[in-house]
Amino acid sequence: MATQTVTLAGDTDWPGFRSEARALLARQVPPEEVVWHTRASAAGDLFASLETQRPVVGHGSASAVVPPAFVRLCETVVLHADPARFGMLYRLLWRLVHEPGLRYDPLDAERVRVQHMAQAVRREMHKMKAFVRFRPIAQGDGLPPLHVAWFDPEHHIVEAVAPFFVRRFTQMHWAILTPQRSARWFPSDDGIEDLAGGRLDIGPGARREDAPPADAGEALWLTYYEHIFNPARLKLAMMQKEMPRRYWQNLPEAALISPLAAEAMARSGRMIDAAPTAPARRIVPLQPMTASAHHEPGTSGVDALSADPADALGQLKRATNRCRECPIGEHATQSVFGEGPIGAVLMVVGEQPGDQEDLRGRPFVGPAGQLFDRAIADLGWPRDALYVTNAVKHFKYELRGKRRIHKTPTQREAAACLHWLESEMAQVRPRAVLALGATAARSVLGRPVAVMQERGQWQTGPRGEQVLVALHPSALLRGDPAQRDEAYAAWLEDLSKATSLVQGEVHEAVPR
Amino acid sequence: MNTQRKLAILADAAKYDASCASSGTRSRNSVGGRGIGSTEGSGICHSYAPDGRCISLLKILLTNFCQYDCLYCVNRVTSNVPRARFTVDEVVQLTLDFYRRNCIEGLFLSSGIIQSPDYTMEQVVEVARVLREVHDFRGYIHLKTIPEASPELLQKAGRYADRLSINVELPTVQGLETLAPEKDGAAIRRSMARLRVHIDDAKDAQREAAKTRVMSMPQASARRAPAPVFAPAGQSTQMIVGADATDDRTILSASAQLYGAYRLRRVYYSAFSPIPDASSSLPLAAPPMVREHRLYQADWLMRFYGFAHDEIVPAAADGSTGMLSLDVDPKLAWALAHRERFPVDLDTAPREMLLRVPGLGVKAVERLLVARRVRRVRSDDLARLHVPLKKVLPFVQLVDHRPGRALDAGDLASRFRAAPVQASLFST
Ligand code: SF4
């Protein structure tokens, strides 16, 4: 039986509810004994609370500590139209304090019910943001127009939503009228500013007639609505789920729904039945952007290479981009061709482009490339003495979730790609080659290479060129972090065998 | 031609593009500015068309004159539809007017290709520039970029737009070569890669900028030059479904590659729809709307439920047609095909497996995970979660519920099939 009656200042009196609830809790008044009211005609100060009239429990009161999420939940549920909401919230609060397990149980029946109320409020707030429609009224005297909207919300949300419109239309003079309240925004014209450089007034409710009728500009909106609808896809039920009839009276375009729907079937039927017509006009179509869209696999080589090596490399680069001689080419973004000077002292050959190289179309720009850059900086090698490329020109990967994970090309794929590398070498004519990792070494030396055994020693390639083998930088990135420094030092040591060459001294010691 | 007539033609021309979202961007508002507009993370659907699709942006073409001849497109050069062209200022004024009325969240501008890809792109970018720089418009802008346009123009577009998109149009390169001879699938991919690089770089720069605190003299403005922003809502694309014979498995694989390679926020699937003055080269059938819907569901499974693209539709080797089932949703279809993985014990199963239970959404799973830390889940609890019990119960095990033989029942699949399959074209 109820022994306590609490009257809150208004429908949205959250501070009042909070202090009342604290006080009741402190006095151990169980929820069954409280009846909650609001002052029905709360036209005055909406945010007045009864805080001063009641003892307030201090923050020290351990019994009133509730999770912050619960406070936010209450703030929302208070806006619900259900008169029982205050009682429900107080009971939940009481239970949270007395049943410690409750806060960890999102499936408790009462909690779920209150959650649903909060959802309904949030949904209505969202719909208000969506379905308020402003119509301009000229104010004369050089004043900007006043934009007025009518809306009839199901819950007490006007004050809660108004700041959204302030943020969106800060420079506009506007008013939103509803049966219970109205919100009016004055953008900093009268010197009284309390928010975002303007003043927001919440006043009493209004009548629908107080809002202006349709104007000429609205016709444009109706035209748009009519024409963005695709009659071949009529789905009224889906539309009504998102835009229930209750809101239609507020939306000028809603008047078009029935006629559009009625016409839709006939319209799309006519479209399907209509015989195709011959084009009546002719614009000269643009040339296709690729000269190469059609080609046969295996014929993507270049027939006549330019005599100028730089041009020839350009031709080769474009040709690899179209190459589909192995299955890798199809799924990559683009081929990644080598970069560097013709006649470079050293041609650096990696395995294949990675994710970043594939996206940027340039070799050695991903993490492994960055590690390589660090190494050559440590070795004092001038970057412009190097020509950097890969044994395989397209990125081979496997999708794992949303990531592309590098996959080592098979021997067959590397072999298919080899002729591109050979052509590239023939144009660049490097003094020596640095092969990073097993795939590169195999391609360059023309035989299987055990990198761990042959690294750091000069070898001779099939055409007599000097070849130095070293680990691929990504092997270092993948390696045991504890041994990373050591591995890096050993790698630098291997690379350093080419230092004298790169720095300009003729390298004599070619192993035979 | 007056603006109203142009609007009619150019909205008509845009209605086949499925993209609609206006979400995922950085939050902004018009406080302290000269203009209007705000974005708060999630976009708002301001209206719905009778086709059930959300209207959140003013979606129009700058012009529907086009020099390309893509057979699936109503605006192709050989189509006899009426043509129109907006001026930059007309689009700007329409956007601002509709925005002030609170009819839209912003603009989604696309265009037919006229003169050259660069020329067209320049005009599209100019609309965005005028909105942003002249009118200080802070609402959402989505620009459709033209893949062959120069990198500098893409770069500029990304500075003004919240989202950029490039339509792949067809799931396979071969399809594109056949139906859209002027479009170059490789160029489209390169553009997407370029966008991703710009987006990633801008994000990195922002992270860096956030790390370095600004020390400012008293009185001096604490503002520093803002880190570059590039299409903060990312990029998306659209694929037309049903204009060629590509199966669903191939489509999902294409999407998975796009998500993985270019970090697209969304792939939109658009059932090929009858268009006025259709080309004689394309058989016109009713649009496969249910198929489109199933593809969206499958796409969700990939993005939010941990499904790999190739497990959603079984391979042809397994006797599959390569198509998603039209009568049950893809998650249920997967569960029916993998009954050995069920029933799932809701009290002990890992999150990944809970997500695979038909009828359990991400939110429900999160709540279950929290709740089961303190107690065991009962069927009443499930009912309160508002999950479709009829769908969930046969696949789960609870303290007070065991599906028993239900999973073996030969008719299990048929119990889920909706009464006769709706006629998809005019389903309401
Ligand atoms: S990886 Fe090499 S062989 Fe394979 S498609 Fe690319 S360029 Fe051609």
Coordinates of C-alpha atoms in Angstrom, one line a residue, chain A residues 101 103-110 112 115-116 119 126-136 147 163-172 196-197 215-239 242-243 251 253 256-257 260-261 264-265 267-269 271-272 274-290 293-294 321 324 329-334 355-356 358-360 397 399 401-404, chain B residues 3-4 7-8 11-12 14-16 29-40 43-53 55 57-60 65-68 76-80 83 94 97-105 113 115-117 148 174 177 181-182 184 186 189-190 193-194 196-197 201 256-257 259-263 270-271 273-280 284 286-287 289 292 302-303 309 367-368 370-371 374-375 377 381 384-386 425-428:
Chain A
G101 CA 23.5 -9.7 -9.1
R103 CA 23.4 -5.3 -12.6
Y104 CA 25.2 -8.2 -14.3
D105 CA 22.0 -9.7 -15.7
P106 CA 20.9 -7.9 -18.9
L107 CA 18.2 -10.5 -19.3
D108 CA 16.2 -9.7 -16.2
A109 CA 12.6 -9.2 -17.2
E110 CA 12.2 -5.8 -15.6
V112 CA 14.5 -5.8 -20.5
Q115 CA 15.3 -1.2 -22.0
H116 CA 12.5 -1.5 -24.5
Q119 CA 14.5 2.0 -27.2
H126 CA 15.4 9.6 -34.2
K127 CA 12.2 9.9 -36.1
M128 CA 11.7 13.4 -34.9
K129 CA 15.2 14.3 -36.3
A130 CA 14.2 12.7 -39.5
F131 CA 10.6 13.7 -40.0
V132 CA 10.4 17.3 -38.8
R133 CA 9.9 19.4 -42.0
F134 CA 10.5 23.1 -41.9
R135 CA 8.7 25.6 -44.0
P136 CA 10.0 29.1 -44.4
H147 CA 11.6 28.2 -40.5
P163 CA 19.9 20.7 -29.3
F164 CA 20.3 18.5 -32.3
F165 CA 18.5 21.1 -34.5
V166 CA 20.5 23.8 -32.8
R167 CA 23.7 22.1 -33.9
R168 CA 22.4 21.5 -37.4
F169 CA 20.8 24.8 -38.1
T170 CA 22.8 27.2 -35.9
Q171 CA 22.5 30.1 -38.3
M172 CA 18.8 29.6 -39.0
A196 CA 26.1 28.0 -29.5
G197 CA 25.8 31.7 -29.9
D215 CA 4.8 26.6 -50.1
A216 CA 6.0 26.7 -53.7
G217 CA 9.5 25.4 -52.8
E218 CA 8.0 22.2 -51.5
A219 CA 6.9 21.3 -55.0
L220 CA 10.5 20.7 -55.9
W221 CA 10.8 18.2 -53.1
L222 CA 7.7 16.4 -54.3
T223 CA 9.1 16.2 -57.8
Y224 CA 12.3 14.7 -56.4
Y225 CA 10.4 12.1 -54.3
E226 CA 8.2 11.1 -57.3
H227 CA 11.2 10.5 -59.5
I228 CA 13.7 8.9 -57.2
F229 CA 11.2 6.0 -56.8
N230 CA 11.8 3.0 -59.0
P231 CA 8.4 1.6 -60.0
A232 CA 9.9 -1.8 -60.7
R233 CA 10.7 -2.3 -57.0
L234 CA 7.5 -1.4 -55.2
K235 CA 7.7 -2.5 -51.6
L236 CA 5.1 -0.8 -49.5
A237 CA 5.4 -3.0 -46.4
M238 CA 9.1 -2.3 -46.1
M239 CA 8.4 1.4 -46.5
E242 CA 10.4 2.4 -41.4
M243 CA 7.9 5.2 -42.0
L251 CA 5.3 14.6 -44.5
E253 CA 5.5 13.6 -49.9
L256 CA 2.2 10.8 -53.3
I257 CA 2.6 7.3 -52.0
L260 CA 2.7 6.3 -57.1
A261 CA 2.1 2.8 -55.9
A264 CA 3.8 1.4 -60.5
M265 CA 2.7 -1.9 -61.8
R267 CA 4.6 1.6 -65.5
S268 CA 7.1 -1.2 -65.0
G269 CA 4.9 -3.5 -67.1
M271 CA 8.8 -0.9 -69.6
I272 CA 9.2 -4.6 -69.8
A274 CA 8.3 -1.9 -74.7
A275 CA 10.3 -3.1 -77.6
P276 CA 13.8 -1.8 -77.6
T277 CA 14.2 1.3 -79.8
A278 CA 17.0 2.3 -82.1
P279 CA 19.0 5.1 -80.8
A280 CA 17.8 8.4 -82.1
R281 CA 20.9 10.4 -81.4
R282 CA 24.5 9.7 -81.7
I283 CA 27.3 11.2 -79.6
V284 CA 30.7 10.0 -80.8
P285 CA 31.6 7.5 -78.1
L286 CA 34.9 8.0 -76.3
Q287 CA 37.7 5.8 -77.2
P288 CA 38.0 2.9 -74.8
M289 CA 40.5 3.9 -72.1
T290 CA 42.6 0.8 -72.4
A293 CA 41.2 -4.8 -72.8
H294 CA 41.2 -7.9 -75.0
N321 CA 50.0 -5.1 -66.1
R324 CA 47.6 -13.2 -67.1
G329 CA 47.5 -11.5 -62.2
E330 CA 43.8 -11.7 -62.1
H331 CA 43.3 -10.8 -58.4
A332 CA 45.9 -8.1 -58.0
T333 CA 45.2 -4.4 -58.4
Q334 CA 48.1 -3.8 -60.8
D355 CA 49.7 -5.4 -50.0
Q356 CA 51.1 -1.8 -49.9
D358 CA 49.9 -3.7 -54.8
L359 CA 47.9 -0.6 -53.8
R360 CA 50.6 1.9 -54.6
Y397 CA 47.6 -13.3 -51.4
L399 CA 42.0 -13.5 -47.9
G401 CA 38.8 -12.2 -42.9
K402 CA 39.3 -8.7 -44.2
R403 CA 43.0 -9.0 -44.6
R404 CA 45.1 -10.0 -47.5
Chain B
T3 CA 14.9 23.4 -62.6
Q4 CA 11.8 21.3 -61.8
L7 CA 15.2 17.6 -61.4
A8 CA 12.6 15.1 -62.6
A11 CA 16.5 12.1 -60.3
D12 CA 15.0 9.5 -62.6
A14 CA 19.8 8.4 -60.5
K15 CA 17.2 6.0 -59.1
Y16 CA 18.9 2.8 -60.1
N29 CA 28.0 20.9 -36.8
S30 CA 27.3 24.4 -37.8
V31 CA 28.1 26.0 -34.5
G32 CA 30.5 28.9 -35.1
G33 CA 30.2 28.6 -38.8
R34 CA 28.5 30.7 -41.5
G35 CA 26.4 27.9 -43.0
I36 CA 24.2 25.0 -42.1
G37 CA 24.7 21.3 -41.6
S38 CA 25.8 18.7 -39.2
T39 CA 26.7 15.1 -39.1
E40 CA 26.7 12.9 -36.0
G43 CA 23.0 9.2 -40.8
I44 CA 19.3 9.8 -40.8
C45 CA 16.8 8.5 -43.3
H46 CA 14.5 11.5 -43.9
S47 CA 12.0 9.6 -45.9
Y48 CA 11.3 6.4 -47.7
A49 CA 10.3 5.8 -51.3
P50 CA 7.5 3.4 -52.0
D51 CA 10.2 1.0 -53.1
G52 CA 11.1 0.7 -49.4
R53 CA 14.4 2.5 -49.9
I55 CA 16.0 8.7 -48.8
L57 CA 20.6 12.2 -49.5
L58 CA 19.5 14.2 -52.5
K59 CA 20.6 11.7 -55.1
I60 CA 20.9 13.1 -58.6
F65 CA 24.2 12.9 -71.1
C66 CA 26.8 10.2 -71.4
Q67 CA 29.3 9.1 -74.0
Y68 CA 29.6 5.6 -72.8
R76 CA 24.0 5.1 -72.1
V77 CA 24.7 7.0 -75.3
T78 CA 22.3 4.9 -77.3
S79 CA 19.3 5.3 -75.0
N80 CA 16.5 7.5 -76.0
R83 CA 18.4 14.4 -71.3
L94 CA 18.6 22.5 -54.4
D97 CA 17.0 24.3 -49.9
F98 CA 16.1 20.7 -49.2
Y99 CA 18.6 20.7 -46.4
R100 CA 17.0 23.7 -44.7
R101 CA 13.6 22.0 -45.0
N102 CA 15.2 19.1 -43.2
C103 CA 14.4 16.7 -46.0
I104 CA 17.9 15.4 -46.5
E105 CA 21.3 14.8 -44.9
I113 CA 30.4 11.2 -68.7
Q115 CA 33.6 15.6 -72.9
S116 CA 36.1 13.6 -70.9
P117 CA 36.4 11.8 -67.6
E148 CA 39.6 7.3 -65.4
Q174 CA 34.6 -10.4 -68.3
E177 CA 34.2 -6.2 -70.9
P181 CA 33.1 -1.9 -73.4
E182 CA 34.4 1.6 -72.5
D184 CA 38.2 -0.7 -67.7
A186 CA 41.6 -2.6 -64.0
R189 CA 40.6 -1.3 -59.2
R190 CA 43.5 1.1 -59.4
A193 CA 43.5 1.4 -54.4
R194 CA 44.4 5.0 -54.8
R196 CA 42.3 3.5 -50.0
V197 CA 45.9 4.8 -49.9
D201 CA 47.4 8.2 -45.2
A256 CA 35.3 -10.2 -50.3
Q257 CA 38.2 -9.3 -52.5
Y259 CA 36.6 -5.5 -48.8
G260 CA 40.0 -7.0 -48.3
A261 CA 41.9 -5.1 -50.9
Y262 CA 40.3 -1.6 -50.6
R263 CA 38.6 -1.6 -47.2
S270 CA 21.5 -3.6 -57.1
A271 CA 19.1 -6.1 -58.8
S273 CA 16.0 -3.5 -63.0
P274 CA 13.9 -2.9 -66.1
I275 CA 14.9 0.4 -67.5
P276 CA 13.0 2.4 -70.0
D277 CA 14.3 2.1 -73.5
A278 CA 16.2 -1.0 -72.8
S279 CA 18.9 -2.3 -75.0
S280 CA 17.9 -5.2 -77.2
L284 CA 14.6 -8.0 -69.6
A286 CA 11.7 -9.0 -63.5
P287 CA 14.4 -7.9 -61.2
M289 CA 14.6 -8.8 -55.7
E292 CA 19.4 -9.0 -54.0
M302 CA 30.8 -11.7 -44.0
R303 CA 31.1 -8.3 -42.4
H309 CA 32.9 -15.7 -48.5
R367 CA 23.7 -9.8 -24.1
L368 CA 23.9 -13.5 -23.8
V370 CA 27.1 -10.9 -20.4
A371 CA 24.2 -12.7 -18.8
V374 CA 26.2 -14.7 -13.8
R375 CA 23.7 -17.4 -14.5
V377 CA 20.2 -18.9 -19.9
D381 CA 15.3 -15.2 -21.4
R384 CA 12.6 -11.6 -23.8
L385 CA 15.5 -10.9 -26.2
H386 CA 12.9 -10.7 -29.0
L425 CA 8.6 -8.2 -58.5
F426 CA 5.6 -6.8 -56.8
S427 CA 6.0 -8.1 -53.4
T428 CA 4.7 -5.7 -50.8

